[in-house]
PDB file of C-alpha atoms in Angstrom:
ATOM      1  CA  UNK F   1      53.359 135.284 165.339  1.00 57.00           C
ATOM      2  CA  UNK F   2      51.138 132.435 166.745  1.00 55.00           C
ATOM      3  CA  UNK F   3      47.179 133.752 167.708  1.00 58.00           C
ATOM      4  CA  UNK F   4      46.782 131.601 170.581  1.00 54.00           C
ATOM      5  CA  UNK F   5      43.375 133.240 170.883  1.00 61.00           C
ATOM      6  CA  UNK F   6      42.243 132.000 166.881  1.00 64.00           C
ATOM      7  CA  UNK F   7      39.723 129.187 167.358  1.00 64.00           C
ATOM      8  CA  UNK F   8      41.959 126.737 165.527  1.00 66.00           C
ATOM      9  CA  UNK F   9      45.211 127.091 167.737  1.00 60.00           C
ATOM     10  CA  UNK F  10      42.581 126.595 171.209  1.00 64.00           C
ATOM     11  CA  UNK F  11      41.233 123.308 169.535  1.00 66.00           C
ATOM     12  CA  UNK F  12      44.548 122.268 169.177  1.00 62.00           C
ATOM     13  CA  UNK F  13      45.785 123.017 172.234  1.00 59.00           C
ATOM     14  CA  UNK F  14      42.817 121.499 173.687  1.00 61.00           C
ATOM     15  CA  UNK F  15      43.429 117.698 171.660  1.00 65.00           C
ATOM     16  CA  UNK F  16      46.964 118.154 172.987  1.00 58.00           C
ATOM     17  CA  UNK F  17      46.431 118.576 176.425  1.00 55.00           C
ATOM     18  CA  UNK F  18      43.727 115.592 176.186  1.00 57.00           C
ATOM     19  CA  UNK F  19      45.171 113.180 174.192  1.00 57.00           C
ATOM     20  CA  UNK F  20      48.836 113.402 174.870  1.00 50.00           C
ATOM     21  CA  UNK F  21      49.845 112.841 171.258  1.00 47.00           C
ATOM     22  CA  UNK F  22      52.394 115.357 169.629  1.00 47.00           C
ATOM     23  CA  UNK F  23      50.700 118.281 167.633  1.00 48.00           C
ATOM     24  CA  UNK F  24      50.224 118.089 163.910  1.00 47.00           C
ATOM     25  CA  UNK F  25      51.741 120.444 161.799  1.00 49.00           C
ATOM     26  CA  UNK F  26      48.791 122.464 159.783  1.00 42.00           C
ATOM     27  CA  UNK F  27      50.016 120.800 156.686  1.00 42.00           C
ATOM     28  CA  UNK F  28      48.877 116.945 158.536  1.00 46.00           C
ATOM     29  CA  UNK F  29      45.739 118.341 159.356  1.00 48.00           C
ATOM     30  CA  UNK F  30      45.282 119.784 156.221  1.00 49.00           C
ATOM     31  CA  UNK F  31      46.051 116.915 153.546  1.00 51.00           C
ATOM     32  CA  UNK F  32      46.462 113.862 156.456  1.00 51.00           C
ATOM     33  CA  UNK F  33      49.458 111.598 157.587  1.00 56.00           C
ATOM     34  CA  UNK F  34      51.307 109.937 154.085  1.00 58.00           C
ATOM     35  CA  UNK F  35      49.518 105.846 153.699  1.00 59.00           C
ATOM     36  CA  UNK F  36      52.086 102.910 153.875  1.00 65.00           C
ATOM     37  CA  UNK F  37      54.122 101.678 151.015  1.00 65.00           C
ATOM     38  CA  UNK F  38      52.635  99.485 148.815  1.00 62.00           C
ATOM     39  CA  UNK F  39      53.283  95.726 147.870  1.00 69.00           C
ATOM     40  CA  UNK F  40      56.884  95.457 146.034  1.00 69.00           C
ATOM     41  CA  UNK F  41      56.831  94.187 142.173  1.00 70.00           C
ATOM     42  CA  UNK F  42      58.910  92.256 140.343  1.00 71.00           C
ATOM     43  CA  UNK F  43      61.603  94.521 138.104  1.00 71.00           C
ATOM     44  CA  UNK F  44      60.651  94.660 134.489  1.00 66.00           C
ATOM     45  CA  UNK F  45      62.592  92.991 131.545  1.00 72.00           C
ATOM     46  CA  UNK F  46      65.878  94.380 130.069  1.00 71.00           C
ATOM     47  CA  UNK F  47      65.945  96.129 127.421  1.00 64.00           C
ATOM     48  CA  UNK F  48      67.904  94.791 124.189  1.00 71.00           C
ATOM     49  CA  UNK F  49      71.300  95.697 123.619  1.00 68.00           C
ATOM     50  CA  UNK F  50      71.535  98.858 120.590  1.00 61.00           C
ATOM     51  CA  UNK F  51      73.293  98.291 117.594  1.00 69.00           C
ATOM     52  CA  UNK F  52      77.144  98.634 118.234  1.00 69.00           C
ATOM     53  CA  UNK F  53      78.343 101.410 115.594  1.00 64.00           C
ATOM     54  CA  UNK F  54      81.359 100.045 113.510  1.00 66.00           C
ATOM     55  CA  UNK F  55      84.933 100.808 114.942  1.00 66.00           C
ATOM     56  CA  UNK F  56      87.172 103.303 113.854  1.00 64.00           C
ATOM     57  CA  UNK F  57      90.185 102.933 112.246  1.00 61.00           C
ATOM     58  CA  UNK F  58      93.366 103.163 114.094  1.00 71.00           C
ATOM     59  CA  UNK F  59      95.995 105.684 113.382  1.00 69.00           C
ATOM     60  CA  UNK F  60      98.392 102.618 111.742  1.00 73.00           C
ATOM     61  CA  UNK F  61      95.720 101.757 109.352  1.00 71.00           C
ATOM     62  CA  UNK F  62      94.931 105.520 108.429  1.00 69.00           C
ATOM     63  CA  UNK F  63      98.825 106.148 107.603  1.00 77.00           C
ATOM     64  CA  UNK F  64      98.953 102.899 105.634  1.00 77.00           C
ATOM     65  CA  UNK F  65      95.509 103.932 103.735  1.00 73.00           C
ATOM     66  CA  UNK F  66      97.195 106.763 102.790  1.00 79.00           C
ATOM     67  CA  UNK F  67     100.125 105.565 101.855  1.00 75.00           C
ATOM     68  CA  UNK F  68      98.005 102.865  99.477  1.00 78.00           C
ATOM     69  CA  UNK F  69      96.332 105.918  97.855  1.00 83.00           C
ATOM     70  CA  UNK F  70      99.616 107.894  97.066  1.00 84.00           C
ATOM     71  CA  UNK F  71     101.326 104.737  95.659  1.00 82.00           C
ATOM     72  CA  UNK F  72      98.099 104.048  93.171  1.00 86.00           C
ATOM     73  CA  UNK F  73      98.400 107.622  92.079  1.00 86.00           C
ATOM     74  CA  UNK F  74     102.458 107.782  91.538  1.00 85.00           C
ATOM     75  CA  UNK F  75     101.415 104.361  89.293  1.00 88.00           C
ATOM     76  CA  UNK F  76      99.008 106.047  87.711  1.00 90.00           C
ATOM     77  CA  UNK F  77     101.134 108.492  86.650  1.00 89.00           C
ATOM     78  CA  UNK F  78     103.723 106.540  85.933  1.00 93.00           C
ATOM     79  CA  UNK F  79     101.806 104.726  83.069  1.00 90.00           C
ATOM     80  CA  UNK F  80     100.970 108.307  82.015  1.00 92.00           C
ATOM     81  CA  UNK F  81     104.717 108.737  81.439  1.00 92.00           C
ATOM     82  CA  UNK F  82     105.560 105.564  79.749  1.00 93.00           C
ATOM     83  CA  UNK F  83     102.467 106.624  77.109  1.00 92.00           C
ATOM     84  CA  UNK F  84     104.076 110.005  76.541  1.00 92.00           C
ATOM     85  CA  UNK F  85     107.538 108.396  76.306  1.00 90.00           C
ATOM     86  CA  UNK F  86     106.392 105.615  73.761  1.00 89.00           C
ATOM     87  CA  UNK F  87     104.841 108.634  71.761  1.00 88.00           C
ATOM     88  CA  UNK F  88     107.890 110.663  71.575  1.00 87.00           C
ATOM     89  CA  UNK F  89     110.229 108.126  70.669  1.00 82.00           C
ATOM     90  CA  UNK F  90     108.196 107.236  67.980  1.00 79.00           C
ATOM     91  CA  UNK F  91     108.366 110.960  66.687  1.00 77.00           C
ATOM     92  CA  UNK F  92     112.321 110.831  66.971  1.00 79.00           C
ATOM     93  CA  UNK F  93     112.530 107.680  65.242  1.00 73.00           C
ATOM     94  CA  UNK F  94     110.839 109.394  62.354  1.00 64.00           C
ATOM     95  CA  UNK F  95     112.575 112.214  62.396  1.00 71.00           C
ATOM     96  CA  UNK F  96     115.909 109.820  62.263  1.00 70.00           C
ATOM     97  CA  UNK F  97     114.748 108.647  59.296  1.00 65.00           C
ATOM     98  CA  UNK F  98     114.177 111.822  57.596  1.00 53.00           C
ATOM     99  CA  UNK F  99     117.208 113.114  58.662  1.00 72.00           C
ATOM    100  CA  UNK F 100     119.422 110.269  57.857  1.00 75.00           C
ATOM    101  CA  UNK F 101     118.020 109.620  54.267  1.00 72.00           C
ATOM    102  CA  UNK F 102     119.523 108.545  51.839  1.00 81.00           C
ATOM    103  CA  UNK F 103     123.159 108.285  54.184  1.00 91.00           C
ATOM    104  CA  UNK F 104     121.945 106.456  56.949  1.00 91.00           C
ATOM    105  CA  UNK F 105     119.415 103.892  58.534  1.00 92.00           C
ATOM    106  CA  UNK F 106     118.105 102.944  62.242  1.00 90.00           C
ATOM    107  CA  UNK F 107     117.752  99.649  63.400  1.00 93.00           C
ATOM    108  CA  UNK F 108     116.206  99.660  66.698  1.00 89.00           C
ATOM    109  CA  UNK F 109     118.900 101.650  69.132  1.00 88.00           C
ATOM    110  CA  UNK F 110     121.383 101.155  66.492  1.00 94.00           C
ATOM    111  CA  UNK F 111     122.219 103.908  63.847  1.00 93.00           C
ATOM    112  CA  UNK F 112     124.565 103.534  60.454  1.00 96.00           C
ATOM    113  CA  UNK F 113     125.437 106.282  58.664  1.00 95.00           C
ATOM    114  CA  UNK F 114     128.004 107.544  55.721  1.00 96.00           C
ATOM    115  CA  UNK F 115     129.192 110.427  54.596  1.00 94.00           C
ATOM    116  CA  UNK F 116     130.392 108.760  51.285  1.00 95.00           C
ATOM    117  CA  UNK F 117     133.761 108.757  52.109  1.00 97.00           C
ATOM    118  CA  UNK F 118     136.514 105.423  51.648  1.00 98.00           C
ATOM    119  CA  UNK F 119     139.228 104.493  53.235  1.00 98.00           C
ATOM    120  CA  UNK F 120     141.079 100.955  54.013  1.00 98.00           C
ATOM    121  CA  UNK F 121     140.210  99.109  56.777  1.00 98.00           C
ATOM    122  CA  UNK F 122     142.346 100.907  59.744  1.00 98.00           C
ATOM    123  CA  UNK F 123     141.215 104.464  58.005  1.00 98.00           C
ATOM    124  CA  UNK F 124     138.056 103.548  58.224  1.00 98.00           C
ATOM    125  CA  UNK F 125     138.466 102.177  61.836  1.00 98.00           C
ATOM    126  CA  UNK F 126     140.319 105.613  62.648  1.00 97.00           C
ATOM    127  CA  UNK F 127     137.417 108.159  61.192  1.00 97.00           C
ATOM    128  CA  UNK F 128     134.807 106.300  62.787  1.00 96.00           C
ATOM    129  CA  UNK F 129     136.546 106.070  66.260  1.00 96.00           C
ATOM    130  CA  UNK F 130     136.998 110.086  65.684  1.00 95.00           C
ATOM    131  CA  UNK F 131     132.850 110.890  65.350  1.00 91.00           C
ATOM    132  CA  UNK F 132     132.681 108.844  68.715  1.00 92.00           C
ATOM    133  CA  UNK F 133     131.281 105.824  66.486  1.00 95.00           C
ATOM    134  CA  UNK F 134     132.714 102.162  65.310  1.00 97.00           C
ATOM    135  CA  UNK F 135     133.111 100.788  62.361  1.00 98.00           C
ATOM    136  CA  UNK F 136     129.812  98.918  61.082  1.00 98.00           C
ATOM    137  CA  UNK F 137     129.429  95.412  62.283  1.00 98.00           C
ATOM    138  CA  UNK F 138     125.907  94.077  61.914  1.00 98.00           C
ATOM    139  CA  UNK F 139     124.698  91.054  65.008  1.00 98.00           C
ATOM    140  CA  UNK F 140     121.024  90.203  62.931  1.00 98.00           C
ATOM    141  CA  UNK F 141     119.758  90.586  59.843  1.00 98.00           C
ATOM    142  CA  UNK F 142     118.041  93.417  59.921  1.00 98.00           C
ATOM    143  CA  UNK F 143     121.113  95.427  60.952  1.00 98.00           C
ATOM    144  CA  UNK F 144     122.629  94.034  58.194  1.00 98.00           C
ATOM    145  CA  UNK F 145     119.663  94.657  56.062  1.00 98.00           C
ATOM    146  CA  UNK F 146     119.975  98.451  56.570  1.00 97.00           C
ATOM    147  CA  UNK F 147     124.067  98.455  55.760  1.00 98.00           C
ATOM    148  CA  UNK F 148     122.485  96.728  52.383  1.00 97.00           C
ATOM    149  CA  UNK F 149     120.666  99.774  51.799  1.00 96.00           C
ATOM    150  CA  UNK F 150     123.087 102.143  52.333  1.00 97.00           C
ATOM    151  CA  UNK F 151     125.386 100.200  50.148  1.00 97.00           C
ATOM    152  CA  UNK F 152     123.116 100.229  46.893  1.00 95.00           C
ATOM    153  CA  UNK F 153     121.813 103.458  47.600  1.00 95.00           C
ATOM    154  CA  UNK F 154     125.324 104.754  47.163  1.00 95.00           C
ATOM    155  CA  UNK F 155     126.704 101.825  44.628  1.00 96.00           C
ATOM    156  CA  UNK F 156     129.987 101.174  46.835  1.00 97.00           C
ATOM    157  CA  UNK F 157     130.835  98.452  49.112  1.00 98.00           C
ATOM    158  CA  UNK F 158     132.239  99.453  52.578  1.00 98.00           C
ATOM    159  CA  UNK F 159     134.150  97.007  55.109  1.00 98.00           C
ATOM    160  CA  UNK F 160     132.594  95.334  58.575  1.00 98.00           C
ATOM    161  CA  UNK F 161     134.098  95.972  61.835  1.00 98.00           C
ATOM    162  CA  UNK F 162     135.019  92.147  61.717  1.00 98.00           C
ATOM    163  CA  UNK F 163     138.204  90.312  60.685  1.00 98.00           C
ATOM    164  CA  UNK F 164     140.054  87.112  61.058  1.00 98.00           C
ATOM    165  CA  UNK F 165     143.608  89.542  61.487  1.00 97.00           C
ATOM    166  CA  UNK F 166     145.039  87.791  65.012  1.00 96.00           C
ATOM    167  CA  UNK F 167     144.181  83.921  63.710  1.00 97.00           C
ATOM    168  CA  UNK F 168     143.162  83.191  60.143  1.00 97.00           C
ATOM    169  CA  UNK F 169     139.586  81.467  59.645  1.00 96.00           C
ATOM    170  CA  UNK F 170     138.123  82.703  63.127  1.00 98.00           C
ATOM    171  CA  UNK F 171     136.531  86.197  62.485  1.00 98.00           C
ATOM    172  CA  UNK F 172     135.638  88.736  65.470  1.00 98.00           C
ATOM    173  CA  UNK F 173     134.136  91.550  66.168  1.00 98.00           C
ATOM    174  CA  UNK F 174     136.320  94.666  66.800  1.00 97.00           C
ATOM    175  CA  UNK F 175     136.029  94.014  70.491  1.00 96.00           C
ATOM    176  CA  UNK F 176     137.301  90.712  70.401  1.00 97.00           C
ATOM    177  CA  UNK F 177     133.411  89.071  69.989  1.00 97.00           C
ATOM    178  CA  UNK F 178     133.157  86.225  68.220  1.00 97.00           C
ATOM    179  CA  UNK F 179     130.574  86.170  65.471  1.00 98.00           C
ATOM    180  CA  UNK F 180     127.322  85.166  66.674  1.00 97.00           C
ATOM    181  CA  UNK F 181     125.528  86.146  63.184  1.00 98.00           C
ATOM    182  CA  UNK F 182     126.974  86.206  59.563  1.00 98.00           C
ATOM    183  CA  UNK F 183     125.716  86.202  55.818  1.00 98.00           C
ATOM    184  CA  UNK F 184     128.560  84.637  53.485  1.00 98.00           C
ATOM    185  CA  UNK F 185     128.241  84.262  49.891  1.00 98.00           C
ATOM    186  CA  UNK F 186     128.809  81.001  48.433  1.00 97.00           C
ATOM    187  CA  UNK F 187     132.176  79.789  48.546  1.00 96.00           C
ATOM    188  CA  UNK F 188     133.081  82.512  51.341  1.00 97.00           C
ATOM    189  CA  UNK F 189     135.819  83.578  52.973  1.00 98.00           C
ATOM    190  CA  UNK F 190     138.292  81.844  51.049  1.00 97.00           C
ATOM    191  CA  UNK F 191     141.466  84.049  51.238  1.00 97.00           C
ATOM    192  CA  UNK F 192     141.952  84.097  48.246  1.00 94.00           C
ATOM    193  CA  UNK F 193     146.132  84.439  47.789  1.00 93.00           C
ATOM    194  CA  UNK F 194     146.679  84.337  51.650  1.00 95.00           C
ATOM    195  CA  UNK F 195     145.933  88.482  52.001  1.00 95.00           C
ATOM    196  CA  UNK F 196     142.343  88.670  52.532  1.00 98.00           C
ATOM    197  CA  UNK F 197     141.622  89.261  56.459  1.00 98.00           C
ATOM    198  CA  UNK F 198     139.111  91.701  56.522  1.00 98.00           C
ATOM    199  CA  UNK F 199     134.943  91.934  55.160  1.00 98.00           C
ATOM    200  CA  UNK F 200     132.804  94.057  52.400  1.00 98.00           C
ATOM    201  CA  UNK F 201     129.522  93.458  52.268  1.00 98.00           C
ATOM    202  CA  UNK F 202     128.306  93.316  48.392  1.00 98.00           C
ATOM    203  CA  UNK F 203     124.855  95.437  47.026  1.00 96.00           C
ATOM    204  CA  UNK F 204     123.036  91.450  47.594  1.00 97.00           C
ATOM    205  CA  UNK F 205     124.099  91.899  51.708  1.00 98.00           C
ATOM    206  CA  UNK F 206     125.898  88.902  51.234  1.00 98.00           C
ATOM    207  CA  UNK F 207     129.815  88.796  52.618  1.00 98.00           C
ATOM    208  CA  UNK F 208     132.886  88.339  51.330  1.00 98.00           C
ATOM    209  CA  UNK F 209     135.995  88.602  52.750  1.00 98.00           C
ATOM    210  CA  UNK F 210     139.147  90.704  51.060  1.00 98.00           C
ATOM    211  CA  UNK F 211     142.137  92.101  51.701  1.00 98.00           C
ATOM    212  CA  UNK F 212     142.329  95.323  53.999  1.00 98.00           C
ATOM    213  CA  UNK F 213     144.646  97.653  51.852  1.00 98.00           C
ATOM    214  CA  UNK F 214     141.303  97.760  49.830  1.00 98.00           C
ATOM    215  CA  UNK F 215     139.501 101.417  50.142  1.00 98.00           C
ATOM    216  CA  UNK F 216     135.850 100.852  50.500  1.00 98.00           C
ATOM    217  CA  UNK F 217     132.865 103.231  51.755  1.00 98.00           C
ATOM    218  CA  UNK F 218     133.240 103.993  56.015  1.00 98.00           C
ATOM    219  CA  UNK F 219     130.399 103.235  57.251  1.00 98.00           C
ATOM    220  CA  UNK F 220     129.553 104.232  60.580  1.00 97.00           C
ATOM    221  CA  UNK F 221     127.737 102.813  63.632  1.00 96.00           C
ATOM    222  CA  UNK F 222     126.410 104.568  66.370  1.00 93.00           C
TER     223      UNK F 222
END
């Protein structure tokens, strides 16, 4: 409660009652009225602009960064394969070779083997269609390189898949091909006596053509 009767509230009252003016409050009397506002300044400088951070990437270019990083590592792997693959058919084409010595020889994806049996021509034709193979018929030399060595390795000559049967002087290929590589001897194919149709290849790999009642070594071509 107010004490009207403290020397401070009677002053008061008294400067009031004589002056007119409203009555402070004990905390204007105690620290005085607030001053007036000072002169207005000018606003300071801007600031620079920060450093803008870089922007992300957007969900199309994450999925096609991934998908970049998954197709380097399937080509990666890929080459991986081919390396193995170029290994092991190395190894098998080895092993070919020791298992087809002294009957047979591989020429590339080619393979000719014998089982040192004869026949004439359409016997031969026959036992090699039965083993799921065709009569030898050489397109290069080197195929018919490696029929060569199979013929002086077993010192007999065997017939070609090729023949001039359906019109004399134009030999094909079993299938109807016409010869796109051959290796007469001199003076070859003569048909001799009007009978000689089919091919035997001689221990030189040179041709000759003869007639194909003959028996001669089946050689086969897978």
């Amino acid at each position: 409660m107010w004490n009207f009767q403290a020397p401070e509230m009677q002053s008061l009252i008294l400067q009031t009652l004589t002056q007119g003016s409203a009555p402070l409050s004990w905390v204007e009397r105690d620290t005085g009225l607030p001053g007036k506002a000072g002169p207005s300044r000018p606003k300071g400088k801007k600031g620079s602009v920060g450093e803008r951070e870089p922007t992300g990437l957007s969900g199309g270019q994450v999925t096609q960064l991934c998908y970049h990083s998954e197709l380097d590592r399937l080509k990666t792997q890929v080459r991986e394969l081919e390396a193995q693959l170029k290994v092991l058919q190395a190894t098998v084409r080895k092993a070919q070779k020791v298992l087809l010595f002294p009957n047979g020889m591989t020429v590339g994806e080619k393979i000719f083997k014998t089982e040192g049996s004869e026949g004439n021509f359409e016997t031969s034709k026959a036992v090699c269609s039965q083993t799921g193979g065709l009569l030898a018929s050489p397109r290069n030399s080197a195929e018919n390189s490696a029929i060569q060595q199979i013929v002086a390795r077993h010192k007999k000559m065997p017939f070609l898949g090729i023949n001039d049967i359906q019109t004399e002087g134009i030999f094909k290929h079993l299938n109807g091909e016409a010869l796109g590589y051959s290796n007469w001897a001199s003076n070859e194919p003569n048909n001799s006596e009007g009978k000689e149709d089919c091919v035997e290849v001689h221990s030189s790999g040179k041709w000759n053509d003869r007639s194909c009642a003959e028996k001669r070594l089946i050689i086969y071509e897978y």
